[in-house]
Coordinates of C-alpha atoms and ligand atoms in Angstrom, one line a residue:
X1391 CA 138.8 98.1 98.9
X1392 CA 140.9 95.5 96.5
X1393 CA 138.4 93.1 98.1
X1394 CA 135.0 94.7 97.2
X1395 CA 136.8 96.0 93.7
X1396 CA 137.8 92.4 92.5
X1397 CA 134.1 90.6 93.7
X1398 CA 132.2 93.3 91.8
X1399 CA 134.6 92.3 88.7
X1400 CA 134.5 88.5 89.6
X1401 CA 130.9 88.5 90.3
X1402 CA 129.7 90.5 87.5
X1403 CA 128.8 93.2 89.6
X1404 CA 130.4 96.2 87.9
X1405 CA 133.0 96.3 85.2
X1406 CA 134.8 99.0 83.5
X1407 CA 133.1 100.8 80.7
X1408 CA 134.5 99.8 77.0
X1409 CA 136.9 97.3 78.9
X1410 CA 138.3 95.8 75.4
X1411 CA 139.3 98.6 74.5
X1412 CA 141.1 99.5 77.7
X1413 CA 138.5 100.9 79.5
X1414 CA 137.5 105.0 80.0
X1415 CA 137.9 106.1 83.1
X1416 CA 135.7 107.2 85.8
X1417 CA 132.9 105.1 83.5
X1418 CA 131.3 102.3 84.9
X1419 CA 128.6 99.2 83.9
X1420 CA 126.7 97.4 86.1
X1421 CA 126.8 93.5 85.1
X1422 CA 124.1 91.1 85.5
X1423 CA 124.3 91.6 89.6
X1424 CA 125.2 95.1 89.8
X1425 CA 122.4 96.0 88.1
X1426 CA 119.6 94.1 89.8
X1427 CA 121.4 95.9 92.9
X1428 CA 120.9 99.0 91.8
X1429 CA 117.3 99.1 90.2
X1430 CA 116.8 97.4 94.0
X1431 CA 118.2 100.2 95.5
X1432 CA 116.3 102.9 93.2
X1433 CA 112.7 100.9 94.2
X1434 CA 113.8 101.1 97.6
X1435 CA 114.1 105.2 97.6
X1436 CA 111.7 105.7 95.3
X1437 CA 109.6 103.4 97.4
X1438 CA 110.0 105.3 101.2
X1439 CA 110.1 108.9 99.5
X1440 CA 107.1 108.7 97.0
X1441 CA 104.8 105.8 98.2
X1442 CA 105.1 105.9 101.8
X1443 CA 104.7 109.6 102.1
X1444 CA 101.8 111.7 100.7
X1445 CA 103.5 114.4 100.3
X1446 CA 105.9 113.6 97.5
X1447 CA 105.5 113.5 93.6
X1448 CA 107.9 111.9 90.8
X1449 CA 109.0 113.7 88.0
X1450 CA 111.8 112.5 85.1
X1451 CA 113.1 114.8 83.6
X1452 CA 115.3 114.9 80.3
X1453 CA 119.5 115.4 81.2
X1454 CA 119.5 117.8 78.3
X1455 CA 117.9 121.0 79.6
X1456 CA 118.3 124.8 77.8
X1457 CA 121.6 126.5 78.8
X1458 CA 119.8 129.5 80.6
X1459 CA 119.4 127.0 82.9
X1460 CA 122.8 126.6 84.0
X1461 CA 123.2 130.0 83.8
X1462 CA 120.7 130.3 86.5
X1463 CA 122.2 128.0 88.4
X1464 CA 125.0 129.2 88.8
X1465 CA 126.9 126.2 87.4
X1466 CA 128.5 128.0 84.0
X1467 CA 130.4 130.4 86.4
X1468 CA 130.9 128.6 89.3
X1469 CA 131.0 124.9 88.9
X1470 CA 134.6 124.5 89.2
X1471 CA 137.5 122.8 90.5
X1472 CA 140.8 124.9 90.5
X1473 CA 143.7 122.8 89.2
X1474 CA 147.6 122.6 88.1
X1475 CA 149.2 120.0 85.8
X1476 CA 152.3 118.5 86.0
X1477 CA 155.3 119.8 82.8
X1478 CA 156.4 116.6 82.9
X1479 CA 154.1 113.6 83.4
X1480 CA 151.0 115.9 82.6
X1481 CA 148.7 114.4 85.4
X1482 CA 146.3 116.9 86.3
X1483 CA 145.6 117.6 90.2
X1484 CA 143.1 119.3 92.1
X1485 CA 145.2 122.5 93.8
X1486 CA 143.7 121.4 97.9
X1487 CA 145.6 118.2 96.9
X1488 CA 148.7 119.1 96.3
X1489 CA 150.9 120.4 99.2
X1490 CA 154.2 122.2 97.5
X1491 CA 155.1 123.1 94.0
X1492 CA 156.4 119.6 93.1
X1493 CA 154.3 117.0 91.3
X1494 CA 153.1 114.5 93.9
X1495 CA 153.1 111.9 91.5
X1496 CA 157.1 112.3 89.8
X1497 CA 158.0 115.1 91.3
X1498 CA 157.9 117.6 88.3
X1499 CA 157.7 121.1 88.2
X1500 CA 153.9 122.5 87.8
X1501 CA 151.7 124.7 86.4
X1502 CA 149.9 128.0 87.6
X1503 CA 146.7 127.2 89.1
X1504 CA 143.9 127.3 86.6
X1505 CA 140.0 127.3 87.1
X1506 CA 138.4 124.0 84.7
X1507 CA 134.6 124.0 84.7
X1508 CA 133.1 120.5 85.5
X1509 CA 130.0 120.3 83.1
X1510 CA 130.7 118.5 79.8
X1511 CA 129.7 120.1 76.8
X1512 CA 127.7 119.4 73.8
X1513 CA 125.9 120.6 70.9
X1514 CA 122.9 120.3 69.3
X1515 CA 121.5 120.2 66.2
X1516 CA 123.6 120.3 62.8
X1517 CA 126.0 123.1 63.2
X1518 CA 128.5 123.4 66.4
X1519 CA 128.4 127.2 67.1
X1520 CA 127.8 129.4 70.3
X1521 CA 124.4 129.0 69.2
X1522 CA 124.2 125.2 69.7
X1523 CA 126.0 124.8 72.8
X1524 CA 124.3 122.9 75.7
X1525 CA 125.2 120.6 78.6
X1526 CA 125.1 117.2 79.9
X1527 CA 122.8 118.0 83.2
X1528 CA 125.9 118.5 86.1
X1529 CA 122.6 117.8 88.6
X1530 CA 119.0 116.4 88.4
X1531 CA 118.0 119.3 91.0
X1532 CA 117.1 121.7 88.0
X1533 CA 114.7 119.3 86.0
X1534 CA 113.0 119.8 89.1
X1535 CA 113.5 123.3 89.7
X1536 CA 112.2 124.1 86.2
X1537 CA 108.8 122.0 86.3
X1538 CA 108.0 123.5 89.8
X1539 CA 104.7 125.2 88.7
X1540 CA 104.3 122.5 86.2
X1541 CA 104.0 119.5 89.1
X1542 CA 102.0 121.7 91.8
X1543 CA 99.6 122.8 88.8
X1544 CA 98.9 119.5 87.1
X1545 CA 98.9 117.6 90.5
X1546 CA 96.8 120.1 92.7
X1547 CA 99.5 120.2 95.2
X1548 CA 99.7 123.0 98.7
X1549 CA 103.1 123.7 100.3
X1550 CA 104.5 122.1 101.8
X1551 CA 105.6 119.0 99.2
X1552 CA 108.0 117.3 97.2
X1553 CA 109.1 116.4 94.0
X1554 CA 111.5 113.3 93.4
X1555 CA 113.3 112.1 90.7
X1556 CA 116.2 109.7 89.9
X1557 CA 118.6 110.1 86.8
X1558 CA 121.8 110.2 85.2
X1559 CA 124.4 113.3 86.2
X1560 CA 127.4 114.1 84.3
X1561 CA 130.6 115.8 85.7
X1562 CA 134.1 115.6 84.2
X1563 CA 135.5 115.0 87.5
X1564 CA 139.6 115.3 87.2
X1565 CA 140.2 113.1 90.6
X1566 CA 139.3 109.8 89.9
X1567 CA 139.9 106.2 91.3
X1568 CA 138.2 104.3 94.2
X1569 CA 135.7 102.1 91.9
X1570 CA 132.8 104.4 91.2
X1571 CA 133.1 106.4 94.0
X1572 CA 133.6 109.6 92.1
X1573 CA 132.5 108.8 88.3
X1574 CA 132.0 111.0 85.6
X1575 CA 128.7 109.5 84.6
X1576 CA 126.5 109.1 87.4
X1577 CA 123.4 108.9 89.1
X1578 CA 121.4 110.7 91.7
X1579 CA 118.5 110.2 93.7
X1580 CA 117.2 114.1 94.3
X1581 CA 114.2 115.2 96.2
X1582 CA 113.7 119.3 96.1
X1583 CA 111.0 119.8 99.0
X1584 CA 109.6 123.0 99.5
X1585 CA 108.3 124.7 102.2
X1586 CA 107.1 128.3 103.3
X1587 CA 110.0 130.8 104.4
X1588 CA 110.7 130.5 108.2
X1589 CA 109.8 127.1 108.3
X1590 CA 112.4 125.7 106.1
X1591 CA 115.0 125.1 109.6
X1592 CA 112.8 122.8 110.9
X1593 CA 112.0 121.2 107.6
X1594 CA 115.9 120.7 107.1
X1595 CA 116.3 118.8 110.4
X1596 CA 113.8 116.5 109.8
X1597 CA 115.0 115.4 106.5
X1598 CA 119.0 115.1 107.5
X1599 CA 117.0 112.7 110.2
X1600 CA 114.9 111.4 108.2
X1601 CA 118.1 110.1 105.6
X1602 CA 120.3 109.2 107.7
X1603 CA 117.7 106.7 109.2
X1604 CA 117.0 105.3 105.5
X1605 CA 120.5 104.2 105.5
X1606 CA 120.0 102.7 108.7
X1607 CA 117.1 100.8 108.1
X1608 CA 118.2 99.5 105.1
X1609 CA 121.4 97.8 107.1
X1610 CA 124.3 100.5 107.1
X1611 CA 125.9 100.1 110.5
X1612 CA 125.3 103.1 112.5
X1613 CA 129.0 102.9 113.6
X1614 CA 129.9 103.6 109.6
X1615 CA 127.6 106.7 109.1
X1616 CA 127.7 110.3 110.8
X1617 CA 126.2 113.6 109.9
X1618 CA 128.9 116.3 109.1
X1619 CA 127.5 119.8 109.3
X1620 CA 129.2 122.5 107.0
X1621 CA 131.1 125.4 108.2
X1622 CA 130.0 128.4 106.8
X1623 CA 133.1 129.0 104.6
X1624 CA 132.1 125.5 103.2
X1625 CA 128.9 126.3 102.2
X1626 CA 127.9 126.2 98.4
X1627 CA 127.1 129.2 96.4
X1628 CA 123.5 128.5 96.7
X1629 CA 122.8 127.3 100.5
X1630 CA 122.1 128.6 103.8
X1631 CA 122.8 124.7 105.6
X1632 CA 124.0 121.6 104.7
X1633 CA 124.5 118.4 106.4
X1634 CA 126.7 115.5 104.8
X1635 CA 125.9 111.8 105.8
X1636 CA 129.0 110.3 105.2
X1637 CA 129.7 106.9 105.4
X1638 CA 133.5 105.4 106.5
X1639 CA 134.6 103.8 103.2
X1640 CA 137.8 102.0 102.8
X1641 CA 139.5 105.2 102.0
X1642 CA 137.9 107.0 104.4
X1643 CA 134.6 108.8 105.8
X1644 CA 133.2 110.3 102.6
X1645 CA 129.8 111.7 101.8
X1646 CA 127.3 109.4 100.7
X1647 CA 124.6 112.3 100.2
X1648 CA 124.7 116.0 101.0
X1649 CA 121.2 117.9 102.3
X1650 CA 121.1 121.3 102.1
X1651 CA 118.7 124.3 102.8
X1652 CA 118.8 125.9 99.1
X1653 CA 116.8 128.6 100.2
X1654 CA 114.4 130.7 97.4
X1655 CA 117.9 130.8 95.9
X1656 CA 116.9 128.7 92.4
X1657 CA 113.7 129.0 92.1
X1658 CA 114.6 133.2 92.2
X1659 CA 117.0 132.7 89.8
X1660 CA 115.2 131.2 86.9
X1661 CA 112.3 133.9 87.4
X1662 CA 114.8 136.5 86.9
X1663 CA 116.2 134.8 83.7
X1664 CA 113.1 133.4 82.3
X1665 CA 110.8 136.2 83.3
X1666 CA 107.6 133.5 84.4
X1667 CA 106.3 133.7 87.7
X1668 CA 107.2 131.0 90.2
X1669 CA 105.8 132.2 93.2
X1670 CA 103.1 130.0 95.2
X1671 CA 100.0 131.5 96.1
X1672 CA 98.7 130.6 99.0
X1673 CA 94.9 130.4 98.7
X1674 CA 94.1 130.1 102.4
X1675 CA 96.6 133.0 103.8
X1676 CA 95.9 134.8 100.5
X1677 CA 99.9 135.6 100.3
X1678 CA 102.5 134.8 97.5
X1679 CA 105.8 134.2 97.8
X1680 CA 108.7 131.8 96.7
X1681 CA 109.0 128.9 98.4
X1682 CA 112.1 128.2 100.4
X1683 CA 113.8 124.3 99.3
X1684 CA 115.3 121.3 101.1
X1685 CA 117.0 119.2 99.2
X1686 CA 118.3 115.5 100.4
X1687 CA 120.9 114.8 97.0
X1688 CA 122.3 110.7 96.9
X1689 CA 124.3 109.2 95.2
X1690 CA 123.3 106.1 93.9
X1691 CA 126.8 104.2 92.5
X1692 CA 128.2 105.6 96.2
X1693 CA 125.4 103.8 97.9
X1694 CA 126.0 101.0 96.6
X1695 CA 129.5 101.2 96.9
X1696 CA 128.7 101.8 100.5
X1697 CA 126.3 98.4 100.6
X1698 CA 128.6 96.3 99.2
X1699 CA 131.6 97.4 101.5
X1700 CA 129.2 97.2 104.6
X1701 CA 127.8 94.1 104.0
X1702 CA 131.2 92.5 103.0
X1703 CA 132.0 89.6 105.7
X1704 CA 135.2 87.4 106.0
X1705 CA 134.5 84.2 108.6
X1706 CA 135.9 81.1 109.7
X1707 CA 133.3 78.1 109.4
X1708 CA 134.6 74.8 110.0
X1709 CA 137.9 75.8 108.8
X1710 CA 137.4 77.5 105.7
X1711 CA 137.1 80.7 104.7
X1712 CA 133.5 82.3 104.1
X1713 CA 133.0 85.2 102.2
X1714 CA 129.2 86.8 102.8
X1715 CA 127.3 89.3 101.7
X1716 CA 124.9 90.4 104.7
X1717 CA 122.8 92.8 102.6
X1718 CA 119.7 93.8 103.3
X1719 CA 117.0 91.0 101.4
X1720 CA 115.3 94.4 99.8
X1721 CA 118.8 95.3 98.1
X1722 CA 119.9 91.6 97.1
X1723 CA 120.1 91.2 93.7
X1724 CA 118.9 87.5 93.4
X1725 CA 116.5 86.5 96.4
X1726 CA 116.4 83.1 96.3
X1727 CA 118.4 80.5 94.8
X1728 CA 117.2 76.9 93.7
X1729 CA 120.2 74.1 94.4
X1730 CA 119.5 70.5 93.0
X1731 CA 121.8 68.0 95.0
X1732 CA 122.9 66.2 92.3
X1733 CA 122.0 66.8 88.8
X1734 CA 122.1 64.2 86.5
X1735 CA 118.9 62.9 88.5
X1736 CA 116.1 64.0 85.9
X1737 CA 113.5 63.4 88.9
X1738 CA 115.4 65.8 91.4
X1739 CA 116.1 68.7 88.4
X1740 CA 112.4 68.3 87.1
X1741 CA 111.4 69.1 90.3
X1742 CA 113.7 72.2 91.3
X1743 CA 112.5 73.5 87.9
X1744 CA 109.4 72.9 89.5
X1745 CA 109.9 74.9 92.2
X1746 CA 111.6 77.7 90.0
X1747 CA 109.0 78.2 88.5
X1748 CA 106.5 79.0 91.0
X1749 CA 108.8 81.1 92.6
X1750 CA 110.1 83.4 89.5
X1751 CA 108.2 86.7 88.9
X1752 CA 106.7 85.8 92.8
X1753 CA 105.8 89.9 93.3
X1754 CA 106.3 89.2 97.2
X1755 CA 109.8 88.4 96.9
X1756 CA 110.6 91.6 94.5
X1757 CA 113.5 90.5 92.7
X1758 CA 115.4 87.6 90.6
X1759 CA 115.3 83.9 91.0
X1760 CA 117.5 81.5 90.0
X1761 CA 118.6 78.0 89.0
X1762 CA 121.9 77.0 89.4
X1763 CA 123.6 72.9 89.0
X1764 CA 126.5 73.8 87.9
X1765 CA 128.7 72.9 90.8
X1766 CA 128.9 70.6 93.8
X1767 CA 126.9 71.7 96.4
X1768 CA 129.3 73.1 98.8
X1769 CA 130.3 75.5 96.0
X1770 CA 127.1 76.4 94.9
X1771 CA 126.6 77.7 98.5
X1772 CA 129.7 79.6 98.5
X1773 CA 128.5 80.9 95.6
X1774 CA 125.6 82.0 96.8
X1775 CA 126.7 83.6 99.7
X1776 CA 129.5 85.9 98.3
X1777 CA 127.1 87.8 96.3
X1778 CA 124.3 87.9 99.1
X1779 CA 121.5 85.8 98.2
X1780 CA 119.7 85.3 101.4
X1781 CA 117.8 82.0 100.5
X1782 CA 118.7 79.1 98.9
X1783 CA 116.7 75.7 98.2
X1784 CA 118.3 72.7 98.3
X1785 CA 116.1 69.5 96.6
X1786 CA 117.9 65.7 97.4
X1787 CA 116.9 62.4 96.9
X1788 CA 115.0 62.9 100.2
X1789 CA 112.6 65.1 98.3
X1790 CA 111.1 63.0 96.2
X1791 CA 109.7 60.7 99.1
X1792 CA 108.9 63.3 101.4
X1793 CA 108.2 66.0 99.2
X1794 CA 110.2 68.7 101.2
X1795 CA 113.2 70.3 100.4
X1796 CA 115.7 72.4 102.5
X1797 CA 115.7 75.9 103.1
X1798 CA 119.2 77.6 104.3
X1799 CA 119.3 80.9 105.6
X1800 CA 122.3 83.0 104.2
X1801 CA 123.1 84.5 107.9
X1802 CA 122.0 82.1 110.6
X1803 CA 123.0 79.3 108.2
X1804 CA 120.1 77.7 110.0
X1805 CA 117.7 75.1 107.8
X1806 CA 114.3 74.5 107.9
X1807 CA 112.9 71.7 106.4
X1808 CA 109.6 73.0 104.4
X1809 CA 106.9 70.9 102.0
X1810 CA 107.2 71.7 98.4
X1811 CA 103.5 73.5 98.5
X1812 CA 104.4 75.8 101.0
X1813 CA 107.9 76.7 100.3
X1814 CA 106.3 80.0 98.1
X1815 CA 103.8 80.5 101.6
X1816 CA 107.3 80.5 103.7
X1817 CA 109.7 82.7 101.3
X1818 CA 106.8 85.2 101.2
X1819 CA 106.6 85.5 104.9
X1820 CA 110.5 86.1 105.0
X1821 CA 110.6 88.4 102.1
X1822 CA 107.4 90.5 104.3
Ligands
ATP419 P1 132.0 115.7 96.2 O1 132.3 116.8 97.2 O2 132.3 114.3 96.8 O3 132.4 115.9 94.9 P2 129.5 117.0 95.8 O4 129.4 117.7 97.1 O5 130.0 117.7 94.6 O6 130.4 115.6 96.1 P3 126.8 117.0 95.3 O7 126.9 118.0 94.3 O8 126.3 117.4 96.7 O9 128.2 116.3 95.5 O10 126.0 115.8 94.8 C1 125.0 115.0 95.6 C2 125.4 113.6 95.6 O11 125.6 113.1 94.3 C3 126.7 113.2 96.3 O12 126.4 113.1 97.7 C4 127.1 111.9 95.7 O13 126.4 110.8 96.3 C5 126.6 112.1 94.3 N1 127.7 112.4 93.4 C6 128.2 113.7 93.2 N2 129.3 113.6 92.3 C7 129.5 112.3 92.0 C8 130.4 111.6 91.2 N3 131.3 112.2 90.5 N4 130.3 110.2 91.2 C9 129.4 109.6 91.9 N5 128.5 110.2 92.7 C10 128.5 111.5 92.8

């Protein structure tokens, strides 16, 4: 974990939020890298769930929603942890963590148990009353939930289908630690699917299949993900099944994303509290009825948590140290990476610049290219390779006469020599 914590720092891939100032915790940014990771990651979901299916719509939704909604949730009586504080050091401590009445941290003496509710809170408009109150959105499930009728209307849609969205959640989560694992500004990748009553079981396998392959295909290593069925008495408040897929972090196997059978049980609720009608009619069988939901719920800061750990490699080549990043060339933040041998050669930079410019904005490659002379060669490769960049281009003196320049592989380490003109043809093939 120290490992993958002090690349994402070094590397610019995540740093603490207001840093100069100490940092807040549980709050995260996502430098230059980390955040060509994750838009990668969000086009890659967004990409398998929305384009490669026909049965699935996007929505984006606002994070501030009415507070009825939250009522209908569930979430203003029930989203809780149940916590004790420490008298003396005044750490706070979720109560199935703490074994004893003793402090685990110094030992103190603690407090009663207490229920804390996780939303954070805020007000709108000019005066902070009751009246005012709202939330920052605990889950993006309820934008959904909300616009149900709104999305099967305006998009002419028959059970069953989808709707997808990806966005910021807020919790004030009390546990913290283990990078961004568990932050209190977050953000999820949530598809609600719904489906007629009775065929919702079936439905519910086939997505907990369905996402645990995604993780799969995108380069997880089957040997670092299961499926963790809930017991009963685990179950949430709102759900009849749910399956984690946890992956086997650092600190342990931990979910990554949770899907659960939510049953009629939201879409029930908010017709009770707002009075509208949400039921589907069925124009073929001529019956109404709610529809019945599966939801698959990521995480997208724990995904990539969970790329960069599983992609992390330590080697031995020709006696040094490598450190790689094996990702999958989808996720990599930048795709290719143009090397010029030595670089106070105007002739050898004017025509990697050359090449970098054919090759940035290249829609086949889907991501950032870059120039980098900065360092010896040797280094730039390093370089290179700790943050995952599974091509570079190397341009010598060689080049010039032969008009070719090298191509290295980031795993094999295998290169191809390839003429200028169809160095674009050959990334595009790879990137395929
Ligand atoms: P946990 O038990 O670990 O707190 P949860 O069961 O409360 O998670 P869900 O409510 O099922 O989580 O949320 C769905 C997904 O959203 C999780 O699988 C996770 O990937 C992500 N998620 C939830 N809370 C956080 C958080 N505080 N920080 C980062 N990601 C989160």
């Amino acid at each position: 974990m120290e490992k993958i914590v002090s690349l994402c720092k070094r590397r610019g891939f995540i740093f603490q939020s207001s840093e100069i100032y100490g940092g807040l915790a549980s709050t995260w940014d996502y430098g230059s890298l980390g955040a060509e990771l994750k838009r990668n990651l969000k086009n890659a979901w967004w990409t398998s769930n929305v384009y490669e299916r026909a049965d699935i719509e996007g929505l984006d939704a606002s994070i501030l929603m009415r507070p009825e909604t939250w009522m209908a949730s569930g979430h203003v009586t029930s989203f809780e942890d149940t916590l004790v504080d420490c008298r003396s050091c005044k750490k706070r401590f979720k109560v199935e963590h703490v074994t004893g009445k003793k402090c685990p941290e110094c030992g103190g003496e603690l407090t009663d148990a207490r229920q804390f509710n996780l939303m954070l809170k805020t007000h709108l408009g000019p005066v902070e009353d009751t009246g005012s109150l709202t939330y920052l959105r605990p889950e993006t499930a309820q934008g959904i939930f909300v616009n149900f009728q709104n999305v099967l209307t305006s998009m002419r849609r028959r059970l069953p289908f989808g709707i997808a969205q990806i966005g910021k959640s807020f919790r004030n989560e009390v546990t913290t630690g283990n990078l961004t694992f568990r932050s209190r500004e977050f953000e999820q990748m949530e598809i609600e699917f719904f489906v007629k009553p009775g065929t919702d079981e079936e439905w519910y396998e086939k997505w907990v299949n369905e996402r645990f392959e995604w993780y799969i295909k995108l380069g997880i290593k089957k040997e670092n993900l299961r499926k963790r069925r809930h017991e009963k008495s685990e179950l949430a408040h709102y759900a009849k099944a749910c399956t984690d897929i946890e992956y086997k972090f650092p600190f342990g196997w931990s979910e990554l994303e949770g899907i659960a059978n939510r049953t009629d049980f939201d879409l029930k609720q908010h017709i009770r509290l707002s009075g509208k009608d949400l039921q589907y009619f069925d124009d073929e069988t001529k019956e109404k009825y709610i529809p019945y939901v599966i939801e698959p719920s990521g995480g997208v800061d724990r995904s990539i948590l969970a790329f960069l750990t599983d992609s992390y490699k330590e080697e031995e080549v020709k006696g040094e140290k490598r450190v790689s990043l094996a990702i999958h060339k989808k996720l990599a933040p930048i795709k290719v990476a143009i090397l010029p041998l030595l670089r106070n050669r105007p002739d050898i930079v004017a025509l990697a610049k050359t090449i970098l410019n054919d090759l940035k904005g290249c829609p086949a490659l889907g991501g950032k290219v870059m120039y980098d002379d900065t360092a010896g060669i040797g280094r730039l490769y390093r370089r290179q390779d700790e943050i995952g960049t599974p091509f570079c281009i190397t341009v010598d003196v060689d080049s010039l006469s032969d008009k070719k320049v090298t191509v290295r592989d980031r795993d094999s380490m295998k290169q191809d020599r390839v003429a200028v003109e169809k160095v674009k043809e050959y990334l595009e093939e790879k990137f395929n």
